PDB file of C-alpha atoms in Angstrom:
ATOM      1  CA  UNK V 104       0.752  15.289 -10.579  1.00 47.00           C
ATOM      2  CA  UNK V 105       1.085  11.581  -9.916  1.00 63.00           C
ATOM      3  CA  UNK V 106       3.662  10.262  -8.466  1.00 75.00           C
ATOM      4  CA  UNK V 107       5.927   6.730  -9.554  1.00 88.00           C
ATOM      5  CA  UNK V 108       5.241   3.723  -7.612  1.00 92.00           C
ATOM      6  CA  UNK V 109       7.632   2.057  -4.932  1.00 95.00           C
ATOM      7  CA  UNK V 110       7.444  -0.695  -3.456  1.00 96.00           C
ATOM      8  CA  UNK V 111       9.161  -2.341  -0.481  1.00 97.00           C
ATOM      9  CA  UNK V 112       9.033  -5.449   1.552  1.00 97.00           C
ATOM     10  CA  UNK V 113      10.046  -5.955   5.282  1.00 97.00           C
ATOM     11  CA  UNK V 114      11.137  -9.669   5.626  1.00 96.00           C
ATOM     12  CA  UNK V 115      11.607  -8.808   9.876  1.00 96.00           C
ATOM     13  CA  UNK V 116       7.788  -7.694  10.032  1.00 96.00           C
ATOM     14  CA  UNK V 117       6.291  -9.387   6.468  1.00 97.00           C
ATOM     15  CA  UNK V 118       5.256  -6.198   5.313  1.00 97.00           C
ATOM     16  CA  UNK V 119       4.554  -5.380   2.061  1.00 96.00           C
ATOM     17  CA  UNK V 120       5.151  -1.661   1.661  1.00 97.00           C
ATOM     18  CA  UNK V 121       3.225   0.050  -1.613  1.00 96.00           C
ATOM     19  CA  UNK V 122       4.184   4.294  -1.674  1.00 96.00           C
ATOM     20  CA  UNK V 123       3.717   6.835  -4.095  1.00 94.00           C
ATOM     21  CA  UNK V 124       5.117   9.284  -1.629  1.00 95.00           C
ATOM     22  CA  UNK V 125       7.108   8.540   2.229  1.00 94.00           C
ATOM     23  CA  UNK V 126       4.440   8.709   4.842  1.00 93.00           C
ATOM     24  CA  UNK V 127       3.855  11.499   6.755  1.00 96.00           C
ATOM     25  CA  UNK V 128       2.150  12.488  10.282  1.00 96.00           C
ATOM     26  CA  UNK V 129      -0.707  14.303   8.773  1.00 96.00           C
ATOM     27  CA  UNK V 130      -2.333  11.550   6.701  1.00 97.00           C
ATOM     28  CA  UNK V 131      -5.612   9.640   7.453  1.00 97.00           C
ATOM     29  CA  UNK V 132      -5.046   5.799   7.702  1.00 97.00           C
ATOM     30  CA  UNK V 133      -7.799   3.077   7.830  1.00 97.00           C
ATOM     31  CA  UNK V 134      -7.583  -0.086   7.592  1.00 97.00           C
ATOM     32  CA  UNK V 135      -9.118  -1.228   3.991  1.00 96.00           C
ATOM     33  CA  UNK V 136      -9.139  -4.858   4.307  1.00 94.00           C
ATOM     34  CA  UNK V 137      -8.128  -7.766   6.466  1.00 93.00           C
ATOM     35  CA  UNK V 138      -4.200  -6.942   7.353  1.00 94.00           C
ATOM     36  CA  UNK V 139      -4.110  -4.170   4.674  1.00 96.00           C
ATOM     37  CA  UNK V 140      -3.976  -0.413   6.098  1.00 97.00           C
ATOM     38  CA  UNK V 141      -4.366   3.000   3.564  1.00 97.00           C
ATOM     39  CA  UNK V 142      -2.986   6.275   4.331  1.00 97.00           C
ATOM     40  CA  UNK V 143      -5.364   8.978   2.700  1.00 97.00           C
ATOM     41  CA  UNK V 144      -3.855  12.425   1.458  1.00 96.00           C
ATOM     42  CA  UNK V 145      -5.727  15.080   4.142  1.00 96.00           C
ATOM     43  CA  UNK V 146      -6.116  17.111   1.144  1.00 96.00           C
ATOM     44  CA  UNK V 147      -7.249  15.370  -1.391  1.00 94.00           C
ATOM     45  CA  UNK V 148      -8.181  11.458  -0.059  1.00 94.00           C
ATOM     46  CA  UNK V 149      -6.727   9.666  -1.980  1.00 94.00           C
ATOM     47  CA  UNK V 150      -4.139   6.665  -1.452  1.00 95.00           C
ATOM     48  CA  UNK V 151      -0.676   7.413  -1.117  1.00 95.00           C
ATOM     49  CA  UNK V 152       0.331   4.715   0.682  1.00 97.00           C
ATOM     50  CA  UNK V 153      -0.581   1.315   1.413  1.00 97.00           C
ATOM     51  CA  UNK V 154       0.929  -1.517   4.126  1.00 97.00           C
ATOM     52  CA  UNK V 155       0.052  -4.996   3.431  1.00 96.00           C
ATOM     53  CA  UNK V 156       0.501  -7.636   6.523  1.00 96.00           C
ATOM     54  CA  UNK V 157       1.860 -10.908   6.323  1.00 95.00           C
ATOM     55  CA  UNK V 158       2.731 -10.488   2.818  1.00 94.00           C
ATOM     56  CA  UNK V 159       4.747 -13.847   2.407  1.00 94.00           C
ATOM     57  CA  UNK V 160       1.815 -15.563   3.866  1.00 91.00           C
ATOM     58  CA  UNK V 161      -0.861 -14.705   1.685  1.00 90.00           C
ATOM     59  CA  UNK V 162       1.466 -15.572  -1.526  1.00 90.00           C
ATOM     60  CA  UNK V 163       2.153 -18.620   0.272  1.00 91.00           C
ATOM     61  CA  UNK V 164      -1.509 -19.308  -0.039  1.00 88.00           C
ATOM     62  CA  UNK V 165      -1.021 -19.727  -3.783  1.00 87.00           C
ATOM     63  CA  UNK V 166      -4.487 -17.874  -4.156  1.00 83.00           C
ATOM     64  CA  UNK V 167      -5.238 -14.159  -6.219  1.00 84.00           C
ATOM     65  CA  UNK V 168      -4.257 -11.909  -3.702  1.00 84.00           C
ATOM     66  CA  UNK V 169      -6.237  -8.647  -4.503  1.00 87.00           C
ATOM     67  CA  UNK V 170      -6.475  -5.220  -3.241  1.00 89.00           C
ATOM     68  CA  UNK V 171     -10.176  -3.429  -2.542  1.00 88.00           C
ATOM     69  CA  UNK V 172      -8.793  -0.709  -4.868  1.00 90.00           C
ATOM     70  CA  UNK V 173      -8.763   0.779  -8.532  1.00 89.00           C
ATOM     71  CA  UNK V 174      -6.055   1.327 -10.171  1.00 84.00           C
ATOM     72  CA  UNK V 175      -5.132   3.837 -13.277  1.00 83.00           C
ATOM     73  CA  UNK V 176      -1.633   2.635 -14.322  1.00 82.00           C
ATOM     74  CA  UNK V 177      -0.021   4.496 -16.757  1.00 83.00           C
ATOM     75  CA  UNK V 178       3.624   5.194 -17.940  1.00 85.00           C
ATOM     76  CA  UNK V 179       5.636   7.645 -15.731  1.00 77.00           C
ATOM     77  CA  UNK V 180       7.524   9.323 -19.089  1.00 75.00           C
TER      78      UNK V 180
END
């Protein structure tokens, strides 16, 4: 079952905080692109969670900012 999408941002550490569950000790993390870190489920790899760095930064920018990942949105009814 998929879980609902929440999102956070840290002002103190610019962190842009994506979840579809709270973090936990036993997940995989990686970082997937330049100032952007995954954490993998250990049992079935996929994203749960991601961090993005210096989030007010790169909006600053002005430019696309995109993720290295697919998405399948869909309704949460």
């Amino acid at each position: 079952m998929k879980s609902n999408i929440a999102m956070k941002y840290d002002q103190e550490s610019d962190t842009l905080y994506v979840d579809t569950c709270s973090p936990y000790a036993e997940q995989e993390s990686d970082e997937i692109a330049a100032g952007v870190v995954a954490r993998f489920s250990p049992q079935t790899g996929e994203i749960e969670n991601l961090e993005v760095f210096f989030f007010r930064q790169r909006v600053a920018e002005g430019k696309p900012f995109t993720l290295p990942i697919k998405a399948d949105l869909r309704l949460a009814i």
